[in-house]
Amino acid sequence: RLKKEALVDQLTRVGNRRFADMTLETRFHELETHKVPFGVALFDVDHFKKVNDVHGHNAGDRVLAMVSATIAGALRRLDAVARWGGEEFLVIAPSVDLRTLEHLAERCRILVQSAWLDLEGGGRLEVTMSGGVAMARAGDDAAALVGRADALLYKAKEAGRNRVFAD
């Protein structure tokens, strides 16, 4: 129980940053020793500050829980998702090529776009997310890999949001 609590984000019920760091370390080891390719998709909920400002922090928390559950449900069994920070989520996908990783990220994006929360007092709240996708390369470390995904995420935001850009 203690180990689970140490590796799970309490709000979203997916892995936390420590879990992500440990998983990345494992995947880099597999890449170096067994040549098992892997990549990451970094997602950020679009206009999340506006959700909190307009609907309150409780609604924002519910959005984060919905987004994390939606992403987790879209992944393969061997993939991992973690809350990277704030409204960012990191998917770590082993045994993929770039095309497969792009499809996986796009599936996550579309499913989040299709999901909604019922608001107290009526109405529903829908959100989108943007993403950046990058494959690990020889000589990379976690900072370099996630940094490339982050740069692509910001390009997706600048291009209008609700899209995924790949390395």
PDB file of C-alpha atoms in Angstrom:
ATOM      1  CA  ARG A   1       0.000   0.000   0.000  1.00  0.00           C
ATOM      2  CA  LEU A   2       2.801   2.394   0.923  1.00  0.00           C
ATOM      3  CA  LYS A   3       4.666   1.704  -2.334  1.00  0.00           C
ATOM      4  CA  LYS A   4       1.497   2.380  -4.336  1.00  0.00           C
ATOM      5  CA  GLU A   5       0.900   5.643  -2.505  1.00  0.00           C
ATOM      6  CA  ALA A   6       4.475   6.721  -3.205  1.00  0.00           C
ATOM      7  CA  LEU A   7       4.071   6.202  -6.965  1.00  0.00           C
ATOM      8  CA  VAL A   8       0.468   7.250  -7.621  1.00  0.00           C
ATOM      9  CA  ASP A   9      -0.848  10.776  -8.020  1.00  0.00           C
ATOM     10  CA  GLN A  10      -3.641  11.021  -5.471  1.00  0.00           C
ATOM     11  CA  LEU A  11      -5.912  13.257  -7.563  1.00  0.00           C
ATOM     12  CA  THR A  12      -5.704  11.524 -10.932  1.00  0.00           C
ATOM     13  CA  ARG A  13      -4.956   7.940  -9.775  1.00  0.00           C
ATOM     14  CA  VAL A  14      -2.269   7.530 -12.468  1.00  0.00           C
ATOM     15  CA  GLY A  15       1.468   7.433 -11.879  1.00  0.00           C
ATOM     16  CA  ASN A  16       3.153  10.450 -10.343  1.00  0.00           C
ATOM     17  CA  ARG A  17       6.383  12.173 -11.376  1.00  0.00           C
ATOM     18  CA  ARG A  18       8.499   9.714  -9.378  1.00  0.00           C
ATOM     19  CA  PHE A  19       6.774   6.819 -11.178  1.00  0.00           C
ATOM     20  CA  ALA A  20       7.469   8.489 -14.538  1.00  0.00           C
ATOM     21  CA  ASP A  21      11.144   9.002 -13.692  1.00  0.00           C
ATOM     22  CA  MET A  22      11.523   5.368 -12.636  1.00  0.00           C
ATOM     23  CA  THR A  23       9.731   4.114 -15.748  1.00  0.00           C
ATOM     24  CA  LEU A  24      11.874   6.281 -18.019  1.00  0.00           C
ATOM     25  CA  GLU A  25      15.014   4.932 -16.335  1.00  0.00           C
ATOM     26  CA  THR A  26      13.829   1.368 -16.973  1.00  0.00           C
ATOM     27  CA  ARG A  27      12.971   2.096 -20.619  1.00  0.00           C
ATOM     28  CA  PHE A  28      16.360   3.727 -21.248  1.00  0.00           C
ATOM     29  CA  HIS A  29      18.058   0.673 -19.759  1.00  0.00           C
ATOM     30  CA  GLU A  30      16.029  -1.591 -22.088  1.00  0.00           C
ATOM     31  CA  LEU A  31      16.923   0.629 -25.044  1.00  0.00           C
ATOM     32  CA  GLU A  32      20.645   0.464 -24.251  1.00  0.00           C
ATOM     33  CA  THR A  33      20.892  -3.220 -23.334  1.00  0.00           C
ATOM     34  CA  HIS A  34      18.245  -4.878 -25.513  1.00  0.00           C
ATOM     35  CA  LYS A  35      17.599  -2.250 -28.213  1.00  0.00           C
ATOM     36  CA  VAL A  36      13.893  -2.033 -27.266  1.00  0.00           C
ATOM     37  CA  PRO A  37      12.640   1.209 -28.809  1.00  0.00           C
ATOM     38  CA  PHE A  38      10.319   3.502 -26.881  1.00  0.00           C
ATOM     39  CA  GLY A  39       8.862   6.944 -27.060  1.00  0.00           C
ATOM     40  CA  VAL A  40       6.888   9.460 -25.063  1.00  0.00           C
ATOM     41  CA  ALA A  41       3.860  11.629 -25.619  1.00  0.00           C
ATOM     42  CA  LEU A  42       3.563  14.738 -23.480  1.00  0.00           C
ATOM     43  CA  PHE A  43       0.055  16.189 -23.216  1.00  0.00           C
ATOM     44  CA  ASP A  44      -1.203  19.458 -21.778  1.00  0.00           C
ATOM     45  CA  VAL A  45      -4.880  20.288 -21.208  1.00  0.00           C
ATOM     46  CA  ASP A  46      -5.763  23.283 -23.372  1.00  0.00           C
ATOM     47  CA  HIS A  47      -6.974  26.446 -21.599  1.00  0.00           C
ATOM     48  CA  PHE A  48      -6.904  24.740 -18.204  1.00  0.00           C
ATOM     49  CA  LYS A  49      -6.521  28.013 -16.304  1.00  0.00           C
ATOM     50  CA  LYS A  50      -9.807  29.158 -17.837  1.00  0.00           C
ATOM     51  CA  VAL A  51     -11.520  25.976 -16.540  1.00  0.00           C
ATOM     52  CA  ASN A  52     -10.397  26.804 -13.005  1.00  0.00           C
ATOM     53  CA  ASP A  53     -11.240  30.511 -13.361  1.00  0.00           C
ATOM     54  CA  VAL A  54     -14.728  29.973 -14.815  1.00  0.00           C
ATOM     55  CA  HIS A  55     -15.855  26.735 -13.154  1.00  0.00           C
ATOM     56  CA  GLY A  56     -13.731  26.578 -10.000  1.00  0.00           C
ATOM     57  CA  HIS A  57     -10.934  24.350  -8.780  1.00  0.00           C
ATOM     58  CA  ASN A  58     -13.248  21.447  -7.998  1.00  0.00           C
ATOM     59  CA  ALA A  59     -14.247  21.316 -11.673  1.00  0.00           C
ATOM     60  CA  GLY A  60     -10.567  21.609 -12.611  1.00  0.00           C
ATOM     61  CA  ASP A  61      -9.751  18.630 -10.395  1.00  0.00           C
ATOM     62  CA  ARG A  62     -12.569  16.643 -12.001  1.00  0.00           C
ATOM     63  CA  VAL A  63     -11.225  17.543 -15.452  1.00  0.00           C
ATOM     64  CA  LEU A  64      -7.759  16.266 -14.517  1.00  0.00           C
ATOM     65  CA  ALA A  65      -9.255  13.019 -13.217  1.00  0.00           C
ATOM     66  CA  MET A  66     -11.333  12.606 -16.390  1.00  0.00           C
ATOM     67  CA  VAL A  67      -8.403  13.320 -18.698  1.00  0.00           C
ATOM     68  CA  SER A  68      -6.099  10.904 -16.858  1.00  0.00           C
ATOM     69  CA  ALA A  69      -8.728   8.132 -16.866  1.00  0.00           C
ATOM     70  CA  THR A  70      -9.400   8.707 -20.559  1.00  0.00           C
ATOM     71  CA  ILE A  71      -5.715   8.549 -21.460  1.00  0.00           C
ATOM     72  CA  ALA A  72      -5.162   5.463 -19.295  1.00  0.00           C
ATOM     73  CA  GLY A  73      -8.101   3.723 -20.977  1.00  0.00           C
ATOM     74  CA  ALA A  74      -6.691   4.414 -24.435  1.00  0.00           C
ATOM     75  CA  LEU A  75      -3.287   2.838 -23.805  1.00  0.00           C
ATOM     76  CA  ARG A  76      -1.921  -0.617 -24.377  1.00  0.00           C
ATOM     77  CA  ARG A  77      -1.246  -2.797 -21.362  1.00  0.00           C
ATOM     78  CA  LEU A  78       2.522  -2.213 -21.495  1.00  0.00           C
ATOM     79  CA  ASP A  79       2.251   1.580 -21.771  1.00  0.00           C
ATOM     80  CA  ALA A  80       2.375   3.872 -18.747  1.00  0.00           C
ATOM     81  CA  VAL A  81       0.826   7.254 -18.004  1.00  0.00           C
ATOM     82  CA  ALA A  82       1.838   9.667 -15.292  1.00  0.00           C
ATOM     83  CA  ARG A  83       0.904  13.131 -14.196  1.00  0.00           C
ATOM     84  CA  TRP A  84       4.019  15.048 -15.152  1.00  0.00           C
ATOM     85  CA  GLY A  85       2.967  18.247 -13.434  1.00  0.00           C
ATOM     86  CA  GLY A  86      -0.025  20.558 -13.187  1.00  0.00           C
ATOM     87  CA  GLU A  87      -2.204  19.707 -16.157  1.00  0.00           C
ATOM     88  CA  GLU A  88       0.511  17.781 -18.035  1.00  0.00           C
ATOM     89  CA  PHE A  89       0.504  14.023 -18.564  1.00  0.00           C
ATOM     90  CA  LEU A  90       3.342  11.866 -19.878  1.00  0.00           C
ATOM     91  CA  VAL A  91       2.724   8.617 -21.736  1.00  0.00           C
ATOM     92  CA  ILE A  92       5.698   6.247 -21.951  1.00  0.00           C
ATOM     93  CA  ALA A  93       5.268   3.642 -24.677  1.00  0.00           C
ATOM     94  CA  PRO A  94       7.772   0.775 -25.174  1.00  0.00           C
ATOM     95  CA  SER A  95       8.135  -1.328 -28.305  1.00  0.00           C
ATOM     96  CA  VAL A  96       6.795   1.307 -30.695  1.00  0.00           C
ATOM     97  CA  ASP A  97       7.945   3.132 -33.772  1.00  0.00           C
ATOM     98  CA  LEU A  98       7.120   6.785 -34.388  1.00  0.00           C
ATOM     99  CA  ARG A  99       4.049   6.018 -36.492  1.00  0.00           C
ATOM    100  CA  THR A 100       2.546   3.753 -33.827  1.00  0.00           C
ATOM    101  CA  LEU A 101       3.307   6.315 -31.133  1.00  0.00           C
ATOM    102  CA  GLU A 102       1.645   9.067 -33.185  1.00  0.00           C
ATOM    103  CA  HIS A 103      -1.479   6.916 -33.596  1.00  0.00           C
ATOM    104  CA  LEU A 104      -1.532   6.187 -29.869  1.00  0.00           C
ATOM    105  CA  ALA A 105      -1.213   9.890 -29.026  1.00  0.00           C
ATOM    106  CA  GLU A 106      -3.858  10.852 -31.551  1.00  0.00           C
ATOM    107  CA  ARG A 107      -6.247   8.256 -30.101  1.00  0.00           C
ATOM    108  CA  CYS A 108      -5.730   9.771 -26.643  1.00  0.00           C
ATOM    109  CA  ARG A 109      -6.361  13.282 -27.987  1.00  0.00           C
ATOM    110  CA  ILE A 110      -9.558  12.311 -29.806  1.00  0.00           C
ATOM    111  CA  LEU A 111     -10.955  10.420 -26.817  1.00  0.00           C
ATOM    112  CA  VAL A 112     -10.305  13.365 -24.489  1.00  0.00           C
ATOM    113  CA  GLN A 113     -11.947  15.712 -26.999  1.00  0.00           C
ATOM    114  CA  SER A 114     -14.996  13.407 -27.043  1.00  0.00           C
ATOM    115  CA  ALA A 115     -15.327  13.152 -23.250  1.00  0.00           C
ATOM    116  CA  TRP A 116     -17.200  15.571 -20.994  1.00  0.00           C
ATOM    117  CA  LEU A 117     -18.172  16.267 -17.415  1.00  0.00           C
ATOM    118  CA  ASP A 118     -21.679  17.093 -16.278  1.00  0.00           C
ATOM    119  CA  LEU A 119     -21.624  20.351 -14.374  1.00  0.00           C
ATOM    120  CA  GLU A 120     -23.509  20.921 -11.158  1.00  0.00           C
ATOM    121  CA  GLY A 121     -26.522  23.003 -12.056  1.00  0.00           C
ATOM    122  CA  GLY A 122     -26.624  21.683 -15.609  1.00  0.00           C
ATOM    123  CA  GLY A 123     -24.512  21.871 -18.688  1.00  0.00           C
ATOM    124  CA  ARG A 124     -21.386  20.027 -19.556  1.00  0.00           C
ATOM    125  CA  LEU A 125     -17.724  20.799 -19.617  1.00  0.00           C
ATOM    126  CA  GLU A 126     -15.558  19.640 -22.497  1.00  0.00           C
ATOM    127  CA  VAL A 127     -11.805  20.084 -22.873  1.00  0.00           C
ATOM    128  CA  THR A 128      -9.143  19.371 -25.448  1.00  0.00           C
ATOM    129  CA  MET A 129      -5.444  18.723 -25.125  1.00  0.00           C
ATOM    130  CA  SER A 130      -2.347  19.253 -27.184  1.00  0.00           C
ATOM    131  CA  GLY A 131       0.568  16.867 -27.401  1.00  0.00           C
ATOM    132  CA  GLY A 132       4.145  16.390 -28.458  1.00  0.00           C
ATOM    133  CA  VAL A 133       5.548  12.976 -29.416  1.00  0.00           C
ATOM    134  CA  ALA A 134       9.203  11.951 -29.482  1.00  0.00           C
ATOM    135  CA  MET A 135      11.128   8.690 -29.798  1.00  0.00           C
ATOM    136  CA  ALA A 136      14.105   7.969 -27.559  1.00  0.00           C
ATOM    137  CA  ARG A 137      17.470   8.101 -29.322  1.00  0.00           C
ATOM    138  CA  ALA A 138      20.847   6.648 -28.467  1.00  0.00           C
ATOM    139  CA  GLY A 139      22.601   9.026 -26.086  1.00  0.00           C
ATOM    140  CA  ASP A 140      19.361  10.584 -24.847  1.00  0.00           C
ATOM    141  CA  ASP A 141      18.464  10.995 -21.231  1.00  0.00           C
ATOM    142  CA  ALA A 142      15.022  11.693 -19.807  1.00  0.00           C
ATOM    143  CA  ALA A 143      15.519  15.461 -19.912  1.00  0.00           C
ATOM    144  CA  ALA A 144      16.472  15.443 -23.602  1.00  0.00           C
ATOM    145  CA  LEU A 145      13.630  13.142 -24.622  1.00  0.00           C
ATOM    146  CA  VAL A 146      10.909  14.909 -22.658  1.00  0.00           C
ATOM    147  CA  GLY A 147      12.401  18.242 -23.732  1.00  0.00           C
ATOM    148  CA  ARG A 148      11.873  17.348 -27.408  1.00  0.00           C
ATOM    149  CA  ALA A 149       8.296  16.253 -26.695  1.00  0.00           C
ATOM    150  CA  ASP A 150       7.711  19.485 -24.752  1.00  0.00           C
ATOM    151  CA  ALA A 151       8.998  21.630 -27.631  1.00  0.00           C
ATOM    152  CA  LEU A 152       6.611  19.838 -29.998  1.00  0.00           C
ATOM    153  CA  LEU A 153       3.760  20.264 -27.514  1.00  0.00           C
ATOM    154  CA  TYR A 154       4.306  24.016 -27.576  1.00  0.00           C
ATOM    155  CA  LYS A 155       4.359  23.999 -31.384  1.00  0.00           C
ATOM    156  CA  ALA A 156       0.993  22.210 -31.282  1.00  0.00           C
ATOM    157  CA  LYS A 157      -0.326  24.905 -28.926  1.00  0.00           C
ATOM    158  CA  GLU A 158       0.964  27.669 -31.193  1.00  0.00           C
ATOM    159  CA  ALA A 159      -0.630  25.984 -34.238  1.00  0.00           C
ATOM    160  CA  GLY A 160      -4.082  26.238 -32.669  1.00  0.00           C
ATOM    161  CA  ARG A 161      -4.227  23.596 -29.913  1.00  0.00           C
ATOM    162  CA  ASN A 162      -6.113  20.281 -29.894  1.00  0.00           C
ATOM    163  CA  ARG A 163      -3.476  18.549 -32.015  1.00  0.00           C
ATOM    164  CA  VAL A 164      -0.417  16.339 -31.718  1.00  0.00           C
ATOM    165  CA  PHE A 165       2.950  17.137 -33.270  1.00  0.00           C
ATOM    166  CA  ALA A 166       5.599  14.450 -33.714  1.00  0.00           C
ATOM    167  CA  ASP A 167       9.399  14.456 -33.807  1.00  0.00           C
TER     168      ASP A 167
END
